[in-house]
mmCIF file of C-alpha atoms and ligand atoms in Angstrom:
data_model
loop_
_atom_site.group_PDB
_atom_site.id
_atom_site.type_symbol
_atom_site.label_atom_id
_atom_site.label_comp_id
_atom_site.label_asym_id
_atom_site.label_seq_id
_atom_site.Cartn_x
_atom_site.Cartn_y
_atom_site.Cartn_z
ATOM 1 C CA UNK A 252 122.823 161.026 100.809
ATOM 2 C CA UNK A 253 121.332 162.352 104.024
ATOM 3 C CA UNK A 254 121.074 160.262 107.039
ATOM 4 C CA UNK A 255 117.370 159.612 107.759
ATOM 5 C CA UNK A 256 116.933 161.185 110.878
ATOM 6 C CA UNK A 257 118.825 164.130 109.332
ATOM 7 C CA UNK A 258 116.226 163.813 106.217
ATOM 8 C CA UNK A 259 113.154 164.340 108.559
ATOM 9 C CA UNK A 260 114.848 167.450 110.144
ATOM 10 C CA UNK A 261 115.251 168.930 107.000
ATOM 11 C CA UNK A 262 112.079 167.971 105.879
ATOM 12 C CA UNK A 263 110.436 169.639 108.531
ATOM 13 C CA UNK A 264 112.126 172.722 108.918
ATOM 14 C CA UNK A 265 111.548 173.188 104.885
ATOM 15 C CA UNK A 266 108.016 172.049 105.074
ATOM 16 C CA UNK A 267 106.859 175.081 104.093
ATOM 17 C CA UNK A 268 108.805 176.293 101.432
ATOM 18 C CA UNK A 269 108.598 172.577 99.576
ATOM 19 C CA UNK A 270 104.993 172.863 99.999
ATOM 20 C CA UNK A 271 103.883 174.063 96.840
ATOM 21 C CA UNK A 272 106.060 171.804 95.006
ATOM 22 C CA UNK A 273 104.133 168.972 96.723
ATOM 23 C CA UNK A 274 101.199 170.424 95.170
ATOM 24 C CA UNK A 275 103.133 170.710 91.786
ATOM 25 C CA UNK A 276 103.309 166.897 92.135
ATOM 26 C CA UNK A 277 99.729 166.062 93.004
ATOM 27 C CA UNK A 278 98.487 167.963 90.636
ATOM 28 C CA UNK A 279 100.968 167.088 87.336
ATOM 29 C CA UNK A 280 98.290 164.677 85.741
ATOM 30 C CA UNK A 281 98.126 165.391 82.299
ATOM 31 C CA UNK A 282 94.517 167.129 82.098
ATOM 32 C CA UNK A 283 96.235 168.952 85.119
ATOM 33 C CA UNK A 284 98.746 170.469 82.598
ATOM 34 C CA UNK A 285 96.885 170.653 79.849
ATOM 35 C CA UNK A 286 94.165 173.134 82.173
ATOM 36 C CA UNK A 287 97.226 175.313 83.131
ATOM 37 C CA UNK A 288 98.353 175.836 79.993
ATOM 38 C CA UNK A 289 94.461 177.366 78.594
ATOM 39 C CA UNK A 290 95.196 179.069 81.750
ATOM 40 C CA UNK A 291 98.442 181.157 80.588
ATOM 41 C CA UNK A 292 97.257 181.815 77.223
ATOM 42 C CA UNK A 293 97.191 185.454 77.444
ATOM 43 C CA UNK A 294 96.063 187.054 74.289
ATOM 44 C CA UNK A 295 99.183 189.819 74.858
ATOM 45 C CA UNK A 296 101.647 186.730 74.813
ATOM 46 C CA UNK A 297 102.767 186.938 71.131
ATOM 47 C CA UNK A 298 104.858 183.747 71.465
ATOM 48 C CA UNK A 299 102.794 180.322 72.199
ATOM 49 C CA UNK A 300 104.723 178.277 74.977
ATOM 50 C CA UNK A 301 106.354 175.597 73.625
ATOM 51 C CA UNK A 302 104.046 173.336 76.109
ATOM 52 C CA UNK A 303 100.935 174.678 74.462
ATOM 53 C CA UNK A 304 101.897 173.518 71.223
ATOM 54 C CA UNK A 305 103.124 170.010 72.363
ATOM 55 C CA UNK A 306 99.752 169.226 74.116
ATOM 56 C CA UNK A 307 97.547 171.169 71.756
ATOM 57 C CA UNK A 308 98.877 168.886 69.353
ATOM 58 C CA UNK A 309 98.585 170.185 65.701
ATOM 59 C CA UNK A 310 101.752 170.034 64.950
ATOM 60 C CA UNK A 311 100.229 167.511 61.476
ATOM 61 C CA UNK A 312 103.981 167.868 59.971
ATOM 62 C CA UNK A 313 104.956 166.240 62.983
ATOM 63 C CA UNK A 314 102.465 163.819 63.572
ATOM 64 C CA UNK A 315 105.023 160.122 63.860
ATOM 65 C CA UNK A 316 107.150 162.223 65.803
ATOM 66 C CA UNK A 317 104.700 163.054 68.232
ATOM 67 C CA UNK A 318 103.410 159.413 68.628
ATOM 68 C CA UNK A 319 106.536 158.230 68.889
ATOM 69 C CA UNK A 320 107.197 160.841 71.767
ATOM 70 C CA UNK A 321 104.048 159.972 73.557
ATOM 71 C CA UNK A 322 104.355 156.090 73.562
ATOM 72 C CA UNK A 323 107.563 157.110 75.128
ATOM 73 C CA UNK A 324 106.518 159.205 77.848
ATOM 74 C CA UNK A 325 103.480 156.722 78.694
ATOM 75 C CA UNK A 326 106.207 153.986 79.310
ATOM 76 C CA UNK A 327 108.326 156.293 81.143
ATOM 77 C CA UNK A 328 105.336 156.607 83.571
ATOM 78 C CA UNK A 329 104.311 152.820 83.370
ATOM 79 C CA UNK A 330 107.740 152.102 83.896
ATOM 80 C CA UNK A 331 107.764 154.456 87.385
ATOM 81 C CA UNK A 332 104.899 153.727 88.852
ATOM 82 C CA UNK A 333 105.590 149.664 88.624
ATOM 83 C CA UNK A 334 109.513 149.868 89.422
ATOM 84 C CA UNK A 335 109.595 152.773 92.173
ATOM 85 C CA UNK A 336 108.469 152.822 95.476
ATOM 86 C CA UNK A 337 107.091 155.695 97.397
ATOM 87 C CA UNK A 338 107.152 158.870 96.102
ATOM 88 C CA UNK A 339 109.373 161.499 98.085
ATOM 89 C CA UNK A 340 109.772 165.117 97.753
ATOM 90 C CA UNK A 341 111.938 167.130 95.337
ATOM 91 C CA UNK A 342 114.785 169.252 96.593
ATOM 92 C CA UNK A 343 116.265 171.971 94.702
ATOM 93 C CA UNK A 344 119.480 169.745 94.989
ATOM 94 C CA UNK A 345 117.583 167.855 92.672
ATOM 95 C CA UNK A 346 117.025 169.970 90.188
ATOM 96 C CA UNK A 347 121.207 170.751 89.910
ATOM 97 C CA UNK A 348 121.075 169.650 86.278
ATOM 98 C CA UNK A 349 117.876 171.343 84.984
ATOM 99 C CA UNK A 350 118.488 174.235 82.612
ATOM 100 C CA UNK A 351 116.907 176.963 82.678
ATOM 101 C CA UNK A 352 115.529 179.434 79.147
ATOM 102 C CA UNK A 353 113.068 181.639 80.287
ATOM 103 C CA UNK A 354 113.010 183.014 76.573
ATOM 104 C CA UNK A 355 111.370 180.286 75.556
ATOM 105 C CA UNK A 356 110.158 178.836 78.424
ATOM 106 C CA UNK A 357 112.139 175.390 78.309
ATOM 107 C CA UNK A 358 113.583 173.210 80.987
ATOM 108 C CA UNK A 359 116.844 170.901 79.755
ATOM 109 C CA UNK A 360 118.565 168.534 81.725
ATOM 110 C CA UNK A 361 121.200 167.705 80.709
ATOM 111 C CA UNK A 362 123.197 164.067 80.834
ATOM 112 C CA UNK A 363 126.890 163.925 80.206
ATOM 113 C CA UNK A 364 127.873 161.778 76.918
ATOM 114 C CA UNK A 365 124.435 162.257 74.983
ATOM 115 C CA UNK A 366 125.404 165.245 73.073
ATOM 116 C CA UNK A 367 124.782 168.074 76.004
ATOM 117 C CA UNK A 368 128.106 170.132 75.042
ATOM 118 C CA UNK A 369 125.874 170.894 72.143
ATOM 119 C CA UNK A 370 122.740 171.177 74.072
ATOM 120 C CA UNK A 371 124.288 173.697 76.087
ATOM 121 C CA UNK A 372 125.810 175.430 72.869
ATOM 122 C CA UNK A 373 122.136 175.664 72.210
ATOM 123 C CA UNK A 374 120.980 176.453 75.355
ATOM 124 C CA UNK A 375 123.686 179.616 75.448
ATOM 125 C CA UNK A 376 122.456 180.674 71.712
ATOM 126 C CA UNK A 377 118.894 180.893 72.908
ATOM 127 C CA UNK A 378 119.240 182.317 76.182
ATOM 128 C CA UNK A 379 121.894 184.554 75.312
ATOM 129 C CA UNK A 380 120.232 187.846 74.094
ATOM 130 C CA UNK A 381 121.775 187.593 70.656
ATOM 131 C CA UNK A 382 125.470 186.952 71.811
ATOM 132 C CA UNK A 383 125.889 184.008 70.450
ATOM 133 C CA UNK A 384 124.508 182.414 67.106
ATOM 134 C CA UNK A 385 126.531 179.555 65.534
ATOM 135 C CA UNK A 386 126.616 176.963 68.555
ATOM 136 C CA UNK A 387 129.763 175.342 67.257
ATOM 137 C CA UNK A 388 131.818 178.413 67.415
ATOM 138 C CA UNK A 389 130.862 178.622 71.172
ATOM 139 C CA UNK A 390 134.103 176.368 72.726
ATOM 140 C CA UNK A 391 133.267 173.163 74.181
ATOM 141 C CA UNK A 392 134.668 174.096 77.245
ATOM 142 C CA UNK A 393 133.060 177.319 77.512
ATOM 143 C CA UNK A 394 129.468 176.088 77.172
ATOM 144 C CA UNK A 395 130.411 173.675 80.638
ATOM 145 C CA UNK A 396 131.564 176.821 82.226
ATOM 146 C CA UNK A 397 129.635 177.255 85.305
ATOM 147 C CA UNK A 398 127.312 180.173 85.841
ATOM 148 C CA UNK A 399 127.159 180.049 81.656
ATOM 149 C CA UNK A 400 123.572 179.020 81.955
ATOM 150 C CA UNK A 401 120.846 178.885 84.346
ATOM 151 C CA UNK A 402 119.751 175.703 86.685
ATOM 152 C CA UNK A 403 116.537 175.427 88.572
ATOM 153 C CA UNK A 404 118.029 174.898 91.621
ATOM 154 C CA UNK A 405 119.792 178.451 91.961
ATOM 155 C CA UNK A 406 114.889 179.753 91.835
ATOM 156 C CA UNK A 407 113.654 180.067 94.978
ATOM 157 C CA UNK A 408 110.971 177.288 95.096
ATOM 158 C CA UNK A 409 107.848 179.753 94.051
ATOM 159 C CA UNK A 410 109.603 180.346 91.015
ATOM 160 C CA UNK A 411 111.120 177.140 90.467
ATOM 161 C CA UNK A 412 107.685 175.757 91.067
ATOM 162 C CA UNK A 413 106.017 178.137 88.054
ATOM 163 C CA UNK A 414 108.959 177.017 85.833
ATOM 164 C CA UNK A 415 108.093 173.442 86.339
ATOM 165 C CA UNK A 416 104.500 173.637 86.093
ATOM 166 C CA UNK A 417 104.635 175.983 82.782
ATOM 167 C CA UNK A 418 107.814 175.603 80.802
ATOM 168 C CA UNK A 419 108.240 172.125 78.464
ATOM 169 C CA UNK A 420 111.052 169.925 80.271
ATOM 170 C CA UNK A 421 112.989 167.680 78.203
ATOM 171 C CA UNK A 422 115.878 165.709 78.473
ATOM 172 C CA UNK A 423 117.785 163.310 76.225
ATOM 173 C CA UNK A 424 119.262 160.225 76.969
ATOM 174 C CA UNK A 425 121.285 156.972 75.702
ATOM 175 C CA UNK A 426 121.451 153.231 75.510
ATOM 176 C CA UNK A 427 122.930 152.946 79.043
ATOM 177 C CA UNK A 428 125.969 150.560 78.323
ATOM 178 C CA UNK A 429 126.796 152.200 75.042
ATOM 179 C CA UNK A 430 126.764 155.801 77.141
ATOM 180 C CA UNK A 431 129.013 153.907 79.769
ATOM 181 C CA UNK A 432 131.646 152.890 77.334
ATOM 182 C CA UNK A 433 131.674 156.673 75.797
ATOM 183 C CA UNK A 434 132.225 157.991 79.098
ATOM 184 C CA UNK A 435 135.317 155.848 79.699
ATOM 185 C CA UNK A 436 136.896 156.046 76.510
ATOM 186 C CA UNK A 437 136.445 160.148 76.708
ATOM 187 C CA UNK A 438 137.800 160.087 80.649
ATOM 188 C CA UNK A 439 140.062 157.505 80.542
ATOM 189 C CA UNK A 440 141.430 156.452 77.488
ATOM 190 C CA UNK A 441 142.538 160.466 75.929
ATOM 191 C CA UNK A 442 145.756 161.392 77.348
ATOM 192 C CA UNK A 443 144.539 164.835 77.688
ATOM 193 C CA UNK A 444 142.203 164.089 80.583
ATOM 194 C CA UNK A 445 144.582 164.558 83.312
ATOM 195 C CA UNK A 446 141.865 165.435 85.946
ATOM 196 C CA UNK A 447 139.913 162.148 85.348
ATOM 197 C CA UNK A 448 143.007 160.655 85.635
ATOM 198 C CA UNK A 449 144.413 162.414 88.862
ATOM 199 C CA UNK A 450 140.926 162.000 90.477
ATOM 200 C CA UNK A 451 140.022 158.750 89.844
ATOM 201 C CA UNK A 452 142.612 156.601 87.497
ATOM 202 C CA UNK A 453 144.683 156.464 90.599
ATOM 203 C CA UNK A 454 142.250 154.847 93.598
ATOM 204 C CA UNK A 455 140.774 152.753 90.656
ATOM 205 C CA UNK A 456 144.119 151.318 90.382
ATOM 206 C CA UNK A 457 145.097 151.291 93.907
ATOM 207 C CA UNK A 458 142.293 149.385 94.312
ATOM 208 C CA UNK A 459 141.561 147.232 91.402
ATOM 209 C CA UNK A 460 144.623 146.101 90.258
ATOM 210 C CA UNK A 461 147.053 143.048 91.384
ATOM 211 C CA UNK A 462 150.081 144.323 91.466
ATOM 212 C CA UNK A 463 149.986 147.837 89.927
ATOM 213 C CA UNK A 464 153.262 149.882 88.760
ATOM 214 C CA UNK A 465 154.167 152.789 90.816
ATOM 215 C CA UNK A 466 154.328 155.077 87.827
ATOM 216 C CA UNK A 467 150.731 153.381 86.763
ATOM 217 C CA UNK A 468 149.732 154.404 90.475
ATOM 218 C CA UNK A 469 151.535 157.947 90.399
ATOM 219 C CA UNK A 470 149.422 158.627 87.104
ATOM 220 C CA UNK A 471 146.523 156.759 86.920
ATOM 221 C CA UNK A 472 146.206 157.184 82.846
ATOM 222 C CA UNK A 473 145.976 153.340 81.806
ATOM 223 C CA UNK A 474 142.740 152.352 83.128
ATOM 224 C CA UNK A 475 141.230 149.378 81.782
ATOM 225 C CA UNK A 476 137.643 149.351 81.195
ATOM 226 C CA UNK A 477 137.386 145.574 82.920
ATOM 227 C CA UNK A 478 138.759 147.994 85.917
ATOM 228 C CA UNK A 479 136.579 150.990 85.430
ATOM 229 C CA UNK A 480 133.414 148.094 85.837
ATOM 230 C CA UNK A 481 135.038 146.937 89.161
ATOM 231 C CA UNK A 482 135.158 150.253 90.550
ATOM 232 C CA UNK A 483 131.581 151.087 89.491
ATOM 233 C CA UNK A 484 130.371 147.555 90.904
ATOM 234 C CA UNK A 485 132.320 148.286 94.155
ATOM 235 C CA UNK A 486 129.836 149.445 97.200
ATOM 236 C CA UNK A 487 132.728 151.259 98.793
ATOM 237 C CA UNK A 488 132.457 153.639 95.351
ATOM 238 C CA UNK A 489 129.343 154.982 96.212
ATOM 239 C CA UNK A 490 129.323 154.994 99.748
ATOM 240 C CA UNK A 491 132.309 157.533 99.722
ATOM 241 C CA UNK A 492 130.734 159.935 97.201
ATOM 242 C CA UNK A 493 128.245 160.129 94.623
ATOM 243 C CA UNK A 494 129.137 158.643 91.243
ATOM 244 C CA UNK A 495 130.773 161.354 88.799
ATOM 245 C CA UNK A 496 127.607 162.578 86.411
ATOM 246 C CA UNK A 497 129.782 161.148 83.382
ATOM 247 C CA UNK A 498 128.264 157.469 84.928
ATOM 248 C CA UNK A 499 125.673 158.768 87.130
ATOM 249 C CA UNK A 500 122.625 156.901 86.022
ATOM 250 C CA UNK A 501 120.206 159.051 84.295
ATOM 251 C CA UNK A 502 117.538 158.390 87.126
ATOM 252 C CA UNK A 503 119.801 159.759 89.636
ATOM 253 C CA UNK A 504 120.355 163.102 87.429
ATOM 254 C CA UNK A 505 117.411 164.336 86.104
ATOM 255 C CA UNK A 506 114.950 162.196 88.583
ATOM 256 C CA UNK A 507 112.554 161.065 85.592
ATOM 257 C CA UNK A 508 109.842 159.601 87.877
ATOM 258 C CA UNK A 509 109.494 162.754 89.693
ATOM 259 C CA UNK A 510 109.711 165.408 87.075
ATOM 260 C CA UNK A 511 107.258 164.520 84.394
ATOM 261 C CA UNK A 512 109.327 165.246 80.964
ATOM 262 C CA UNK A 513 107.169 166.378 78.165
ATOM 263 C CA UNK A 514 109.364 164.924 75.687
ATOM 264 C CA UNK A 515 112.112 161.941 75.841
ATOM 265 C CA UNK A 516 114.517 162.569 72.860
ATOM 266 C CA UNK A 517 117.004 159.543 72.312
ATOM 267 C CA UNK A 518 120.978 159.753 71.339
ATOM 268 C CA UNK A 519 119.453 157.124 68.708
ATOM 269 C CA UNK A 520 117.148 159.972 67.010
ATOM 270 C CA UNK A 521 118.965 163.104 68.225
ATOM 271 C CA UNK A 522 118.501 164.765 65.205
ATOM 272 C CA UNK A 523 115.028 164.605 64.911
ATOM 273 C CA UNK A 524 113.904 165.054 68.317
ATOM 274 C CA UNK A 525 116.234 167.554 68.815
ATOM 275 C CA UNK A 526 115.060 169.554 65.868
ATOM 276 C CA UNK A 527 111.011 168.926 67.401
ATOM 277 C CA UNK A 528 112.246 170.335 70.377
ATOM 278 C CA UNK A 529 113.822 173.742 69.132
ATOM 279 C CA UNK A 530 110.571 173.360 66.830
ATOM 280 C CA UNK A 531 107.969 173.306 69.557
ATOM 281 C CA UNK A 532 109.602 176.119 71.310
ATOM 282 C CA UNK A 533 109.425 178.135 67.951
ATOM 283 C CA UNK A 534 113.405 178.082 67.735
ATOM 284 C CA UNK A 535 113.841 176.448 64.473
ATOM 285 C CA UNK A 536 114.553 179.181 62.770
ATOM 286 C CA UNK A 537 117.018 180.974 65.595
ATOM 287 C CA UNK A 538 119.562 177.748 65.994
ATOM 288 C CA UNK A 539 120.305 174.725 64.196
ATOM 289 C CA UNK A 540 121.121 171.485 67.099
ATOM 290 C CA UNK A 541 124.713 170.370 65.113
ATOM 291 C CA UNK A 542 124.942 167.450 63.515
ATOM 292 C CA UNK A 543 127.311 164.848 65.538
ATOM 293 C CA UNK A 544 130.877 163.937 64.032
ATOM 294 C CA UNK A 545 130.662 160.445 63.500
ATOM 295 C CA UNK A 546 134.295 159.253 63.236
ATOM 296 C CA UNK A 547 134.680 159.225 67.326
ATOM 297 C CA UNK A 548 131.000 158.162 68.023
ATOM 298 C CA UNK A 549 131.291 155.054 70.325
ATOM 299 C CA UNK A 550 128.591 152.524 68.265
ATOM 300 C CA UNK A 551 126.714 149.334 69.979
ATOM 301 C CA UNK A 552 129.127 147.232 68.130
ATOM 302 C CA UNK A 553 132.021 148.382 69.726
ATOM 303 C CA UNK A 554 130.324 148.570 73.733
ATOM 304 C CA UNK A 555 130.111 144.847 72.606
ATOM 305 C CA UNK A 556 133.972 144.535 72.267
ATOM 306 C CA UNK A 557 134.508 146.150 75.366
ATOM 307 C CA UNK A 558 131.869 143.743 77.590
ATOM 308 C CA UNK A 559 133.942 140.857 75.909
ATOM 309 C CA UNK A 560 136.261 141.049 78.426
ATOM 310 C CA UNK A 561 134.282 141.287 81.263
ATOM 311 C CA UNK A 562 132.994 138.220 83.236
ATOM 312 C CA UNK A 563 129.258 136.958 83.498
ATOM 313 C CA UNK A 564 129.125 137.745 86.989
ATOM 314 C CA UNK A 565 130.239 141.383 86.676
ATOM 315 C CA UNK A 566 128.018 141.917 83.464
ATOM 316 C CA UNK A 567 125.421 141.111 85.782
ATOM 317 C CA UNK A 568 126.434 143.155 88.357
ATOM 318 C CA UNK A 569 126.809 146.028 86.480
ATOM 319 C CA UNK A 570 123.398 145.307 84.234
ATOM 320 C CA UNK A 571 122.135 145.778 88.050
ATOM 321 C CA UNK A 572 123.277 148.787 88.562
ATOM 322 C CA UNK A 573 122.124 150.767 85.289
ATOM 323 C CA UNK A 574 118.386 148.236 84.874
ATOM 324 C CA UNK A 575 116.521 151.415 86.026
ATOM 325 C CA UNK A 576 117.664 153.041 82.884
ATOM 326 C CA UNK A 577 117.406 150.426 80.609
ATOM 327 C CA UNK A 578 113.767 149.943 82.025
ATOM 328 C CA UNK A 579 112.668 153.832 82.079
ATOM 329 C CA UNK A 580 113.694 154.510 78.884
ATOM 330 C CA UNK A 581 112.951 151.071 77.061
ATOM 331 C CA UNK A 582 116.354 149.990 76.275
ATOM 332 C CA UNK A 583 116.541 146.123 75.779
ATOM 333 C CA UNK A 584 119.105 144.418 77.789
ATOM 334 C CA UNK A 585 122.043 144.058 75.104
ATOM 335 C CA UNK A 586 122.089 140.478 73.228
ATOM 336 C CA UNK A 587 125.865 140.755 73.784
ATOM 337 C CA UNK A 588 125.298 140.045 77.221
ATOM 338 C CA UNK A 589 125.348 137.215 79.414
ATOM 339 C CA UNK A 590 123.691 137.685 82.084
ATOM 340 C CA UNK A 591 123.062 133.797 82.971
HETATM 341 C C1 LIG B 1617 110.112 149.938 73.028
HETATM 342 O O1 LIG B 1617 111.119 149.209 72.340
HETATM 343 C C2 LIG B 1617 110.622 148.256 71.436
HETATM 344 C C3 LIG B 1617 111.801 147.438 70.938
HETATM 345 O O2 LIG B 1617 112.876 148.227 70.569
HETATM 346 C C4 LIG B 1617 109.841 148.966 70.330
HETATM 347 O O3 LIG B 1617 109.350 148.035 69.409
HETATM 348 C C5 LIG B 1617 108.695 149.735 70.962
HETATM 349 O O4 LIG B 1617 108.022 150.483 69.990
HETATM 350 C C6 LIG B 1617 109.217 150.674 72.029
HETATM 351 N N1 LIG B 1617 108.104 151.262 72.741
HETATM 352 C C7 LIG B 1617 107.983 152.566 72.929
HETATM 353 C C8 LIG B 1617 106.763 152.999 73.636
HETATM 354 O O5 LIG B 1617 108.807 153.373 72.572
#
């Protein structure tokens, strides 16, 4: 986070290059899209945009989809303009987790535990000239490789700018709690995630344990989620460094109430948004999105378990911290919880 006075420098010395994505902002009112895009219809274009077809709307095959898609993004918007305050100005830094397929003119974000290793297997099959065509033989950790694909923030902002204004922009994202759980059973609970816990098994130890073993403080590979909540709840935790994207809220990734996402697909209905996505951007037929394994899916019933453990207070405090997600997206706050 910059400093304020720091933040005005900045701001003024980039002033002019952010300009035009000020505009971009102004002017991203529906009809305002909806003009561009009878704008870029070029009649030597053989390929509709995939932003065309989503606001043209005759998709008929498609038609519960699309309401369901729309009732989203109109309390997505509801949901910003009555929660956030004043409306600042994007940086590229913002736009770190923004994909990039100028093939098909799309714009992903992506959010770490709601299926983007195979959003990015995607991503690579589309955007990679015919290199790649079965997204599950791409490795897992290949498609996180980075420089593999594309972000907005590496455009200089006229480009970025056209990208924004033209291409569709989606994003998918998760009950908040049940992503949360996923995220620490993947990080800290598989003894094969060393890094995680190297990084941060150890200080969440050193810090939140009575007591700990020195071999439990050497390794840091026996976190307990009850511990993993206390670091997250913590203010220290995020006033040394940003929170890993793995719990990063999805409003502080993919900044939802300042890019305006044509479609919100859900973990809950990955499937079928996922297919109206590579649908819209006339990719059906080029790349399947996988199906998910369910035998290591972490399910509402067992984020449940974990919050069993925790304490009233800190299921409040942590509710705290994630609300903007549950509000944005329309999650309900979990009847496990007890939050009075
Ligand atoms: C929000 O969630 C409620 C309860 O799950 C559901 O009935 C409603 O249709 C959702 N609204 C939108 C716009 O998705």
């Amino acid at each position: 986070m910059m400093k304020p006075k720091v933040g005005r420098m900045f701001l003024a010395t980039c002033v002019g290059s952010f300009f035009i994505l000020i505009l971009y902002f102004q002017n991203n009112s529906r009809s305002g899209t909806m003009q561009l895009s009878a704008r870029t219809r070029l009649p030597s274009k053989t390929r509709r945009s995939p932003l065309q077809t989503l606001y043209d709307g005759d998709q008929t095959d498609q038609a519960a989809v699309q309401a369901t898609l729309q009732g989203r993004r109109e309390l997505l918007e509801a949901a910003c303009r009555s929660h956030t305050r004043k409306r600042r100005v994007l940086t590229p830094e913002d736009l770190r987790h923004l994909v990039v397929d100028d093939e098909h003119s799309l714009l992903y974000c992506y959010v770490p535990k709601v299926a983007c290793t195979n959003w990015k297997r995607v991503m690579m099959v589309l955007t990679g000239d015919g290199r790649y065509h079965d997204p599950m033989a791409i490795p897992a950790n290949e498609a996180h490789v980075a420089g593999r694909l594309r972000s907005l923030a590496d455009y200089p902002p006229p480009e970025i700018n056209r990208r924004l204004r033209s291409y569709l922009k989606f994003i998918f994202v998760r009950e908040p709690f049940e992503r949360l759980v996923s995220a620490y059973r993947n990080k800290f609970t598989r003894s094969y995630n060393t890094a995680f816990h190297k990084r941060y098994g150890t200080r969440i130890i050193r810090r939140h344990r009575a007591d700990p073993q020195p071999e439990a403080l050497e390794r840091g590979n026996d976190v307990a989620f009850e511990e993993f909540v206390y670091y997250l709840v913590d203010p220290r935790t995020q006033r040394e460094e940003p929170f890993n994207e793995h719990w990063e809220r999805v409003h502080s990734l993919c900044h939802p109430c300042l890019i305006h996402y044509d479609v919100v697909g859900k973990y809950e209905t990955l499937a079928q948004d996922a297919h109206y996505v590579l649908k819209l951007a006339s990719a059906d037929r080029e790349v399947q999105f996988p199906a998910i394994s369910k035998s290591t899916r972490t399910t509402g019933d067992m984020t449940a378990k974990f919050f069993n453990n925790i304490s009233p207070f800190y299921q409040r405090k942590l509710y705290n911290l994630y609300r903007m997600d549950f509000l944005l997206f329309n999650y309900s706050v979990p009847a496990y919880l007890k939050l009075r």
